Amino acid sequence: MAKSTITSILGRRVWDSRGRPTVEAEVRLEGGARGIALAPAGASTGSGEALDRRDGGTAFGGYDVKGAVAAVTEEIAPALLGFDAADQAGLDARLIALDGTPNKTRLGANATLAVSMAAAHAAAQAAGAPLWRHLGGEAATLMPLPQIQILGGGAHAGRRIDIQDFLVICPEATSFAEALDWTAEIYRAAGAIMKERGLLQGVADEGGWWPAFDANEQALETLVRAIERAGFAPGRQVAIALDIAATDFGKGGRYRLGLEGRELDTDGMIRMLLGWLAAYPIASIEDPLAEDDHEGFAAFTREVGARMQVVGDDYLVTDAARIRAAAAAGAANTVLIKPNQRGTLTETKAAWDAAREVGYAGIVSARSGETEDVTIVHLALGWGVGQLKVGSFARSERMAKWNEALRIEEALGARARFAGRAVLGRSR
Ligand SMILES: O=C(O)[C@@H](CO)OP(=O)(O)O
Ligand SMILES: [Mg+2]
């Protein structure tokens, strides 16, 4: 038996950052290596995502995962014992076949993803390398540009404001570490401004400030003030990234902005966003229109795609076929990469490969329900994706990931290349 042969797989029921149960998988190998990984969970989900298996019923709001945990221990483990963890593609193919459904509804994407990632960690340990190096080899030197949430809204903050994520990016920072330094000051400044104005209600699911604005645009204005107060030049040193998460308030070409009590059609949404783009230094915009509004997505991309990032999340759901179709239709130019939207690492990587093939940029992303798991940081580095979005700057399930990237940047030393300017070449 090879030292990377799987000798045991255990499912464990643990808890995520929203206080909901989630799945942890532990994979052990013949040579003594061990990998652990935990599944995250989204709140603003696309209808094409692979699905978590939840128990339903009354316990923990129906979010319990006893069935998914049992699937790991009772079904996946026996099917993978004796399998070589170093063969990720083969292992994931087995998981896909064992599940047998298009969206992992039988075993649960939370079960399959935890095992897929835990096996990757174990295989890397058996090979004597951290996962990022194991995946990317000597070429893995690109430190991602972080997209960091300053204000949270939408489904992550009781729908108090319609737009979900107000983030900053620091393309002019010289390193990942410096980008975090800058963002920490901006995060603090934003909190101080909102407190002074009596607009601070707490923090949202990903740790960004939970605001009490009475128009969505106030968030943009606050963000610009915060960038300035922290001592940076908005637009030149620090830019704004938005996740509109429009699927959450739009369907069938109608968009309902609850905060402002108005409803817009696709053209109205596009006009509103173009107005914001003209007035604020926005360099990246995710899900500007709903997942079902393909024409709107293409029209918006035609307007602005040559000068900024148009990111598909709910629309593309980390799916290679959808990415190719979107490219053919001229919709979006960047894909959000979320492993649990597919349920295995191999399918996630296939989406990133498709993105590169069609000339799209990528952003590896966490979910709004997270844990201490840092696998996505290793994927961003190992696959050379160039951007990383994991929420705010002030909650430990987020900081675990930013801090892991700092460790990797330190390990790379002089070989580290910060993606900053390069990935946003489109917008400058
Ligand atoms: O929409 C998103 O991009 C994510 C992260 O911000 O949210 P969720 O995990 O709730 O889908
Ligand atoms: Mg999103």
Tab-separated table of C-alpha atoms and ligand atoms in Angstrom:
chain	number	residue	atom	x	y	z
A	1	MET	CA	0.000	0.000	0.000
A	2	ALA	CA	1.180	3.509	-0.828
A	3	LYS	CA	1.552	5.940	2.029
A	4	SER	CA	-1.274	8.019	0.551
A	5	THR	CA	-3.759	5.126	0.689
A	6	ILE	CA	-6.872	6.049	2.665
A	7	THR	CA	-7.242	4.037	5.867
A	8	SER	CA	-10.119	5.867	7.533
A	9	ILE	CA	-12.676	8.616	6.911
A	10	LEU	CA	-14.717	10.060	9.717
A	11	GLY	CA	-17.633	12.502	9.581
A	12	ARG	CA	-18.053	14.866	12.506
A	13	ARG	CA	-20.857	17.288	13.361
A	14	VAL	CA	-19.382	20.698	14.239
A	15	TRP	CA	-20.709	24.307	14.186
A	16	ASP	CA	-20.358	27.239	11.807
A	17	SER	CA	-20.158	31.003	12.324
A	18	ARG	CA	-23.958	31.393	12.304
A	19	GLY	CA	-24.325	28.814	15.075
A	20	ARG	CA	-25.596	26.157	12.707
A	21	PRO	CA	-24.351	22.581	12.512
A	22	THR	CA	-21.969	21.757	9.679
A	23	VAL	CA	-19.933	18.808	8.420
A	24	GLU	CA	-16.293	18.147	9.218
A	25	ALA	CA	-14.453	15.270	7.553
A	26	GLU	CA	-11.241	13.688	8.756
A	27	VAL	CA	-9.243	11.552	6.337
A	28	ARG	CA	-6.330	9.402	7.512
A	29	LEU	CA	-3.741	7.755	5.309
A	30	GLU	CA	-1.542	4.685	5.522
A	31	GLY	CA	1.640	6.680	6.113
A	32	GLY	CA	0.109	8.531	9.085
A	33	ALA	CA	-0.908	11.731	7.290
A	34	ARG	CA	-4.233	13.289	8.237
A	35	GLY	CA	-6.448	15.923	6.633
A	36	ILE	CA	-9.371	17.789	8.157
A	37	ALA	CA	-11.841	20.041	6.326
A	38	LEU	CA	-15.159	21.712	7.150
A	39	ALA	CA	-18.022	22.630	4.832
A	40	PRO	CA	-19.201	26.269	4.705
A	41	ALA	CA	-22.790	27.387	3.982
A	42	GLY	CA	-24.254	30.227	1.920
A	43	ALA	CA	-27.322	32.369	2.611
A	44	SER	CA	-27.716	34.135	-0.728
A	45	THR	CA	-27.520	31.084	-2.907
A	46	GLY	CA	-27.930	30.556	-6.623
A	47	SER	CA	-30.583	28.048	-7.687
A	48	GLY	CA	-27.973	26.137	-9.706
A	49	GLU	CA	-25.720	25.401	-6.723
A	50	ALA	CA	-24.915	21.934	-5.474
A	51	LEU	CA	-27.034	21.445	-2.354
A	52	ASP	CA	-26.155	20.891	1.256
A	53	ARG	CA	-27.972	18.012	2.862
A	54	ARG	CA	-29.976	19.344	5.823
A	55	ASP	CA	-32.184	17.242	8.056
A	56	GLY	CA	-35.212	19.537	8.015
A	57	GLY	CA	-37.609	19.198	10.909
A	58	THR	CA	-37.575	21.514	13.916
A	59	ALA	CA	-34.092	21.010	15.414
A	60	PHE	CA	-31.796	23.996	14.808
A	61	GLY	CA	-34.240	25.560	12.382
A	62	GLY	CA	-34.068	22.546	10.094
A	63	TYR	CA	-30.349	23.135	9.526
A	64	ASP	CA	-29.047	20.018	11.256
A	65	VAL	CA	-26.615	17.849	9.300
A	66	LYS	CA	-26.832	14.479	11.036
A	67	GLY	CA	-27.753	12.849	7.722
A	68	ALA	CA	-24.786	14.376	5.901
A	69	VAL	CA	-22.407	13.386	8.708
A	70	ALA	CA	-23.764	9.841	8.591
A	71	ALA	CA	-23.302	9.845	4.804
A	72	VAL	CA	-19.579	10.537	5.332
A	73	THR	CA	-19.037	7.803	7.879
A	74	GLU	CA	-21.438	5.161	6.642
A	75	GLU	CA	-21.449	5.550	2.866
A	76	ILE	CA	-18.470	7.571	1.658
A	77	ALA	CA	-15.917	6.005	4.002
A	78	PRO	CA	-16.532	2.381	2.962
A	79	ALA	CA	-16.514	3.433	-0.721
A	80	LEU	CA	-13.143	5.196	-0.452
A	81	LEU	CA	-11.167	2.983	1.936
A	82	GLY	CA	-8.057	1.713	0.182
A	83	PHE	CA	-8.294	4.504	-2.419
A	84	ASP	CA	-5.237	6.668	-3.189
A	85	ALA	CA	-5.834	10.173	-1.790
A	86	ALA	CA	-3.168	11.494	-4.159
A	87	ASP	CA	-5.565	10.800	-7.047
A	88	GLN	CA	-7.921	13.730	-6.396
A	89	ALA	CA	-9.677	13.458	-9.751
A	90	GLY	CA	-10.334	9.748	-9.275
A	91	LEU	CA	-11.521	10.263	-5.720
A	92	ASP	CA	-13.888	13.065	-6.699
A	93	ALA	CA	-15.211	10.996	-9.611
A	94	ARG	CA	-16.063	8.286	-7.102
A	95	LEU	CA	-17.866	10.762	-4.876
A	96	ILE	CA	-19.855	12.056	-7.860
A	97	ALA	CA	-20.790	8.523	-8.973
A	98	LEU	CA	-21.673	7.445	-5.441
A	99	ASP	CA	-23.974	10.440	-5.034
A	100	GLY	CA	-25.506	9.911	-8.474
A	101	THR	CA	-27.494	13.183	-8.642
A	102	PRO	CA	-26.748	16.369	-10.635
A	103	ASN	CA	-26.477	18.567	-7.539
A	104	LYS	CA	-25.263	16.208	-4.789
A	105	THR	CA	-28.699	16.095	-3.215
A	106	ARG	CA	-28.391	12.486	-2.090
A	107	LEU	CA	-25.170	12.503	-0.061
A	108	GLY	CA	-25.124	16.306	0.253
A	109	ALA	CA	-22.536	18.709	-1.160
A	110	ASN	CA	-21.563	19.481	2.447
A	111	ALA	CA	-20.603	15.799	2.878
A	112	THR	CA	-18.795	15.407	-0.465
A	113	LEU	CA	-16.929	18.720	-0.252
A	114	ALA	CA	-15.664	18.111	3.291
A	115	VAL	CA	-14.287	14.722	2.207
A	116	SER	CA	-12.854	16.057	-1.059
A	117	MET	CA	-10.979	18.855	0.745
A	118	ALA	CA	-9.881	16.689	3.690
A	119	ALA	CA	-8.425	14.152	1.246
A	120	ALA	CA	-6.511	16.953	-0.494
A	121	HIS	CA	-5.017	18.118	2.812
A	122	ALA	CA	-4.067	14.553	3.734
A	123	ALA	CA	-2.458	13.927	0.334
A	124	ALA	CA	-0.472	17.156	0.635
A	125	GLN	CA	0.721	16.206	4.097
A	126	ALA	CA	1.733	12.760	2.835
A	127	ALA	CA	3.741	14.489	0.089
A	128	GLY	CA	5.384	16.723	2.689
A	129	ALA	CA	4.053	20.024	1.349
A	130	PRO	CA	1.396	22.546	2.386
A	131	LEU	CA	-1.697	22.234	0.192
A	132	TRP	CA	-1.029	25.398	-1.822
A	133	ARG	CA	2.439	24.166	-2.787
A	134	HIS	CA	1.162	20.640	-3.382
A	135	LEU	CA	-1.427	22.018	-5.820
A	136	GLY	CA	0.645	24.656	-7.552
A	137	GLY	CA	4.264	23.576	-7.203
A	138	GLU	CA	7.004	26.154	-7.740
A	139	ALA	CA	4.691	28.260	-9.912
A	140	ALA	CA	2.406	29.041	-6.951
A	141	THR	CA	3.705	32.502	-6.074
A	142	LEU	CA	0.743	34.803	-6.834
A	143	MET	CA	-0.589	36.404	-3.639
A	144	PRO	CA	-4.269	37.201	-4.195
A	145	LEU	CA	-5.750	40.687	-4.095
A	146	PRO	CA	-8.165	40.599	-1.142
A	147	GLN	CA	-11.744	41.885	-1.486
A	148	ILE	CA	-12.670	42.792	2.085
A	149	GLN	CA	-16.167	43.590	3.296
A	150	ILE	CA	-16.610	46.873	5.170
A	151	LEU	CA	-20.425	47.023	5.246
A	152	GLY	CA	-22.789	44.055	5.110
A	153	GLY	CA	-26.373	44.082	3.910
A	154	GLY	CA	-28.889	41.986	2.006
A	155	ALA	CA	-29.490	38.469	3.299
A	156	HIS	CA	-26.548	38.882	5.687
A	157	ALA	CA	-28.069	41.752	7.656
A	158	GLY	CA	-31.779	41.133	7.932
A	159	ARG	CA	-32.265	42.765	4.523
A	160	ARG	CA	-31.888	46.128	6.280
A	161	ILE	CA	-30.335	47.439	3.070
A	162	ASP	CA	-30.809	45.768	-0.291
A	163	ILE	CA	-27.239	45.546	-1.532
A	164	GLN	CA	-25.289	42.717	0.114
A	165	ASP	CA	-21.565	43.470	0.144
A	166	PHE	CA	-19.708	46.780	0.176
A	167	LEU	CA	-16.055	45.862	-0.052
A	168	VAL	CA	-12.710	47.532	-0.661
A	169	ILE	CA	-9.744	46.436	-2.715
A	170	CYS	CA	-6.242	47.858	-2.457
A	171	PRO	CA	-4.628	47.204	-5.848
A	172	GLU	CA	-1.890	49.766	-5.175
A	173	ALA	CA	-0.660	48.061	-2.020
A	174	THR	CA	2.728	46.469	-2.551
A	175	SER	CA	1.949	43.198	-0.787
A	176	PHE	CA	-0.921	41.175	0.619
A	177	ALA	CA	0.175	42.186	4.123
A	178	GLU	CA	0.055	45.859	3.200
A	179	ALA	CA	-3.412	45.452	1.670
A	180	LEU	CA	-4.600	44.133	5.043
A	181	ASP	CA	-2.923	47.043	6.883
A	182	TRP	CA	-4.764	49.548	4.703
A	183	THR	CA	-8.085	47.750	4.976
A	184	ALA	CA	-7.896	47.579	8.767
A	185	GLU	CA	-7.724	51.384	8.899
A	186	ILE	CA	-10.617	51.752	6.466
A	187	TYR	CA	-12.751	49.261	8.406
A	188	ARG	CA	-12.101	51.172	11.626
A	189	ALA	CA	-12.791	54.529	9.961
A	190	ALA	CA	-16.091	53.291	8.510
A	191	GLY	CA	-17.223	52.108	11.943
A	192	ALA	CA	-16.281	55.437	13.514
A	193	ILE	CA	-18.149	57.462	10.860
A	194	MET	CA	-21.284	55.359	11.239
A	195	LYS	CA	-21.158	55.622	15.018
A	196	GLU	CA	-20.826	59.405	14.846
A	197	ARG	CA	-23.859	59.570	12.558
A	198	GLY	CA	-25.906	57.192	14.716
A	199	LEU	CA	-26.082	54.689	11.867
A	200	LEU	CA	-24.242	51.734	13.393
A	201	GLN	CA	-26.366	48.745	14.325
A	202	GLY	CA	-23.753	46.059	14.905
A	203	VAL	CA	-22.041	43.644	12.537
A	204	ALA	CA	-23.531	41.543	9.747
A	205	ASP	CA	-22.971	37.818	9.111
A	206	GLU	CA	-19.519	38.274	7.601
A	207	GLY	CA	-18.383	40.879	10.121
A	208	GLY	CA	-18.901	44.023	8.038
A	209	TRP	CA	-20.721	46.854	9.819
A	210	TRP	CA	-24.508	46.503	9.870
A	211	PRO	CA	-25.793	49.937	8.856
A	212	ALA	CA	-29.067	51.778	9.403
A	213	PHE	CA	-29.051	53.742	6.149
A	214	ASP	CA	-32.216	54.878	4.456
A	215	ALA	CA	-30.873	54.690	0.890
A	216	ASN	CA	-28.450	52.189	-0.622
A	217	GLU	CA	-26.267	54.958	-2.013
A	218	GLN	CA	-25.479	56.214	1.509
A	219	ALA	CA	-23.327	53.121	1.883
A	220	LEU	CA	-21.196	54.150	-1.080
A	221	GLU	CA	-20.811	57.672	0.205
A	222	THR	CA	-19.823	56.330	3.654
A	223	LEU	CA	-17.266	54.011	2.109
A	224	VAL	CA	-15.621	56.862	0.207
A	225	ARG	CA	-15.476	58.970	3.413
A	226	ALA	CA	-13.947	56.001	5.261
A	227	ILE	CA	-11.253	55.518	2.618
A	228	GLU	CA	-10.408	59.230	2.847
A	229	ARG	CA	-10.454	59.328	6.637
A	230	ALA	CA	-8.049	56.376	6.706
A	231	GLY	CA	-5.672	58.505	4.613
A	232	PHE	CA	-6.053	56.912	1.198
A	233	ALA	CA	-7.047	58.287	-2.186
A	234	PRO	CA	-10.363	56.732	-3.306
A	235	GLY	CA	-10.043	55.393	-6.825
A	236	ARG	CA	-6.306	55.827	-7.011
A	237	GLN	CA	-5.051	53.720	-4.086
A	238	VAL	CA	-8.208	52.028	-2.891
A	239	ALA	CA	-11.266	51.073	-4.921
A	240	ILE	CA	-14.734	49.817	-4.089
A	241	ALA	CA	-16.059	46.363	-4.964
A	242	LEU	CA	-19.757	45.549	-4.686
A	243	ASP	CA	-21.745	42.349	-4.491
A	244	ILE	CA	-25.244	43.457	-5.424
A	245	ALA	CA	-26.513	39.855	-4.941
A	246	ALA	CA	-29.431	40.916	-7.138
A	247	THR	CA	-30.936	37.414	-7.235
A	248	ASP	CA	-32.025	38.089	-3.674
A	249	PHE	CA	-34.360	40.903	-4.643
A	250	GLY	CA	-34.925	40.356	-8.349
A	251	LYS	CA	-36.740	37.822	-10.483
A	252	GLY	CA	-38.250	37.853	-13.952
A	253	GLY	CA	-36.699	41.238	-14.756
A	254	ARG	CA	-38.266	43.019	-11.742
A	255	TYR	CA	-36.091	44.284	-8.914
A	256	ARG	CA	-37.601	45.340	-5.606
A	257	LEU	CA	-35.466	47.731	-3.557
A	258	GLY	CA	-37.180	47.348	-0.198
A	259	LEU	CA	-35.129	50.004	1.575
A	260	GLU	CA	-36.128	52.665	-0.922
A	261	GLY	CA	-39.635	51.325	-1.519
A	262	ARG	CA	-39.247	51.172	-5.298
A	263	GLU	CA	-39.254	48.574	-8.021
A	264	LEU	CA	-37.020	48.692	-11.098
A	265	ASP	CA	-36.952	46.743	-14.329
A	266	THR	CA	-33.689	45.504	-15.859
A	267	ASP	CA	-33.031	48.797	-17.630
A	268	GLY	CA	-33.746	50.721	-14.459
A	269	MET	CA	-31.300	48.547	-12.501
A	270	ILE	CA	-28.617	49.046	-15.143
A	271	ARG	CA	-29.210	52.810	-15.164
A	272	MET	CA	-28.991	52.957	-11.358
A	273	LEU	CA	-25.724	50.990	-11.367
A	274	LEU	CA	-24.237	53.102	-14.179
A	275	GLY	CA	-25.062	56.172	-12.087
A	276	TRP	CA	-23.167	54.688	-9.141
A	277	LEU	CA	-20.230	53.773	-11.373
A	278	ALA	CA	-20.043	57.358	-12.605
A	279	ALA	CA	-20.124	58.803	-9.093
A	280	TYR	CA	-17.994	56.377	-7.057
A	281	PRO	CA	-14.660	54.590	-7.610
A	282	ILE	CA	-16.101	51.110	-8.171
A	283	ALA	CA	-13.740	48.625	-9.835
A	284	SER	CA	-15.632	45.357	-9.453
A	285	ILE	CA	-19.325	44.507	-9.328
A	286	GLU	CA	-20.762	41.070	-8.598
A	287	ASP	CA	-24.216	39.789	-9.528
A	288	PRO	CA	-25.407	43.217	-10.743
A	289	LEU	CA	-28.510	41.456	-12.049
A	290	ALA	CA	-30.378	38.322	-11.023
A	291	GLU	CA	-29.330	34.800	-11.975
A	292	ASP	CA	-32.259	34.530	-14.406
A	293	ASP	CA	-31.551	37.872	-16.125
A	294	HIS	CA	-29.031	36.648	-18.707
A	295	GLU	CA	-29.825	39.413	-21.154
A	296	GLY	CA	-29.452	42.054	-18.494
A	297	PHE	CA	-26.115	40.564	-17.483
A	298	ALA	CA	-24.912	40.682	-21.100
A	299	ALA	CA	-26.209	44.246	-21.609
A	300	PHE	CA	-24.488	45.451	-18.438
A	301	THR	CA	-21.251	43.714	-19.443
A	302	ARG	CA	-21.385	45.386	-22.871
A	303	GLU	CA	-21.658	48.777	-21.143
A	304	VAL	CA	-18.853	48.416	-18.615
A	305	GLY	CA	-17.021	45.110	-19.091
A	306	ALA	CA	-14.087	46.651	-20.927
A	307	ARG	CA	-13.184	48.844	-17.975
A	308	MET	CA	-14.134	46.887	-14.868
A	309	GLN	CA	-14.824	43.495	-13.377
A	310	VAL	CA	-18.316	42.094	-13.831
A	311	VAL	CA	-18.489	39.042	-11.592
A	312	GLY	CA	-20.900	36.125	-11.819
A	313	ASP	CA	-21.747	34.300	-8.593
A	314	ASP	CA	-25.389	33.115	-8.366
A	315	TYR	CA	-25.398	33.377	-12.157
A	316	LEU	CA	-22.413	31.084	-12.791
A	317	VAL	CA	-22.395	28.937	-9.608
A	318	THR	CA	-18.790	27.767	-10.167
A	319	ASP	CA	-19.976	25.690	-13.104
A	320	ALA	CA	-17.735	25.138	-16.141
A	321	ALA	CA	-20.627	24.763	-18.594
A	322	ARG	CA	-22.373	27.915	-17.356
A	323	ILE	CA	-19.107	29.861	-17.610
A	324	ARG	CA	-18.662	28.811	-21.237
A	325	ALA	CA	-22.267	29.691	-22.043
A	326	ALA	CA	-21.931	33.097	-20.367
A	327	ALA	CA	-18.752	33.806	-22.316
A	328	ALA	CA	-20.493	32.905	-25.574
A	329	ALA	CA	-23.277	35.354	-24.652
A	330	GLY	CA	-20.822	38.079	-23.624
A	331	ALA	CA	-22.088	38.121	-20.030
A	332	ALA	CA	-19.699	38.784	-17.088
A	333	ASN	CA	-15.906	38.718	-17.345
A	334	THR	CA	-15.005	37.267	-13.945
A	335	VAL	CA	-16.202	34.227	-12.042
A	336	LEU	CA	-16.605	33.764	-8.305
A	337	ILE	CA	-15.134	30.407	-7.297
A	338	LYS	CA	-16.943	28.741	-4.375
A	339	PRO	CA	-16.100	25.066	-3.841
A	340	ASN	CA	-19.370	24.267	-2.100
A	341	GLN	CA	-21.366	25.469	-5.108
A	342	ARG	CA	-20.112	22.269	-6.800
A	343	GLY	CA	-19.224	19.892	-3.960
A	344	THR	CA	-15.822	18.577	-5.072
A	345	LEU	CA	-12.438	20.169	-5.674
A	346	THR	CA	-12.119	18.651	-9.133
A	347	GLU	CA	-15.349	20.245	-10.371
A	348	THR	CA	-14.345	23.549	-8.748
A	349	LYS	CA	-11.005	23.434	-10.546
A	350	ALA	CA	-12.797	22.620	-13.823
A	351	ALA	CA	-14.774	25.861	-13.413
A	352	TRP	CA	-11.571	27.838	-12.911
A	353	ASP	CA	-9.985	26.122	-15.934
A	354	ALA	CA	-13.043	27.033	-18.019
A	355	ALA	CA	-12.792	30.625	-16.795
A	356	ARG	CA	-9.175	30.851	-17.899
A	357	GLU	CA	-9.989	29.259	-21.226
A	358	VAL	CA	-12.576	31.967	-22.000
A	359	GLY	CA	-10.372	34.758	-20.644
A	360	TYR	CA	-12.289	35.412	-17.419
A	361	ALA	CA	-10.624	36.441	-14.179
A	362	GLY	CA	-11.485	34.624	-10.945
A	363	ILE	CA	-12.127	35.351	-7.286
A	364	VAL	CA	-12.000	32.491	-4.789
A	365	SER	CA	-14.745	33.119	-2.238
A	366	ALA	CA	-15.846	32.005	1.201
A	367	ARG	CA	-19.533	31.701	2.165
A	368	SER	CA	-21.459	33.822	4.630
A	369	GLY	CA	-21.596	30.815	6.974
A	370	GLU	CA	-17.970	29.883	7.634
A	371	THR	CA	-15.609	28.087	9.985
A	372	GLU	CA	-11.919	28.049	10.817
A	373	ASP	CA	-11.318	26.056	7.630
A	374	VAL	CA	-8.698	27.756	5.437
A	375	THR	CA	-8.714	25.473	2.403
A	376	ILE	CA	-9.902	28.214	0.034
A	377	VAL	CA	-6.767	30.258	0.709
A	378	HIS	CA	-4.671	27.310	-0.428
A	379	LEU	CA	-6.806	26.942	-3.548
A	380	ALA	CA	-6.404	30.621	-4.471
A	381	LEU	CA	-2.623	30.308	-4.134
A	382	GLY	CA	-2.229	26.820	-5.565
A	383	TRP	CA	-4.361	27.527	-8.612
A	384	GLY	CA	-3.017	31.064	-9.116
A	385	VAL	CA	-6.491	32.628	-9.124
A	386	GLY	CA	-5.310	36.088	-8.070
A	387	GLN	CA	-8.228	37.298	-5.927
A	388	LEU	CA	-9.784	36.226	-2.643
A	389	LYS	CA	-13.036	37.283	-0.946
A	390	VAL	CA	-13.690	36.001	2.564
A	391	GLY	CA	-15.829	38.672	4.234
A	392	SER	CA	-14.788	41.320	6.687
A	393	PHE	CA	-11.781	42.130	8.741
A	394	ALA	CA	-13.127	41.464	12.207
A	395	ARG	CA	-14.392	37.957	12.796
A	396	SER	CA	-12.163	35.031	13.500
A	397	GLU	CA	-13.630	32.687	10.877
A	398	ARG	CA	-12.618	35.400	8.349
A	399	MET	CA	-9.308	36.304	10.002
A	400	ALA	CA	-8.294	32.629	10.003
A	401	LYS	CA	-8.188	32.904	6.223
A	402	TRP	CA	-6.530	36.315	5.921
A	403	ASN	CA	-3.946	35.189	8.493
A	404	GLU	CA	-3.278	31.962	6.597
A	405	ALA	CA	-2.528	34.038	3.498
A	406	LEU	CA	-0.080	36.131	5.556
A	407	ARG	CA	1.746	32.948	6.561
A	408	ILE	CA	1.946	31.868	2.936
A	409	GLU	CA	3.236	35.277	1.850
A	410	GLU	CA	5.928	34.979	4.515
A	411	ALA	CA	6.835	31.452	3.352
A	412	LEU	CA	7.188	32.714	-0.215
A	413	GLY	CA	9.476	35.532	0.878
A	414	ALA	CA	10.987	37.396	-2.051
A	415	ARG	CA	9.263	35.045	-4.496
A	416	ALA	CA	5.814	36.350	-3.584
A	417	ARG	CA	4.111	38.420	-6.314
A	418	PHE	CA	1.150	40.494	-5.158
A	419	ALA	CA	-1.671	40.291	-7.703
A	420	GLY	CA	-2.862	43.837	-6.902
A	421	ARG	CA	-2.538	45.877	-10.052
A	422	ALA	CA	-2.220	42.993	-12.470
A	423	VAL	CA	-5.633	41.495	-11.828
A	424	LEU	CA	-7.373	44.807	-12.199
A	425	GLY	CA	-5.567	45.691	-15.395
A	426	ARG	CA	-8.977	45.816	-16.992
A	427	SER	CA	-10.072	48.786	-14.920
A	428	ARG	CA	-7.052	51.022	-15.430
B	1	LIG	O1	-22.913	36.115	-2.182
B	1	LIG	C1	-21.762	35.843	-1.832
B	1	LIG	O2	-20.830	36.112	-2.580
B	1	LIG	C2	-21.487	35.128	-0.528
B	1	LIG	C3	-20.311	35.706	0.204
B	1	LIG	O3	-20.452	37.097	0.421
B	1	LIG	O4	-22.630	35.096	0.295
B	1	LIG	P1	-23.358	33.693	0.540
B	1	LIG	O5	-22.337	32.754	1.080
B	1	LIG	O6	-24.473	33.990	1.518
B	1	LIG	O7	-23.859	33.260	-0.797
B	2	MG	MG	-22.198	36.849	-4.202
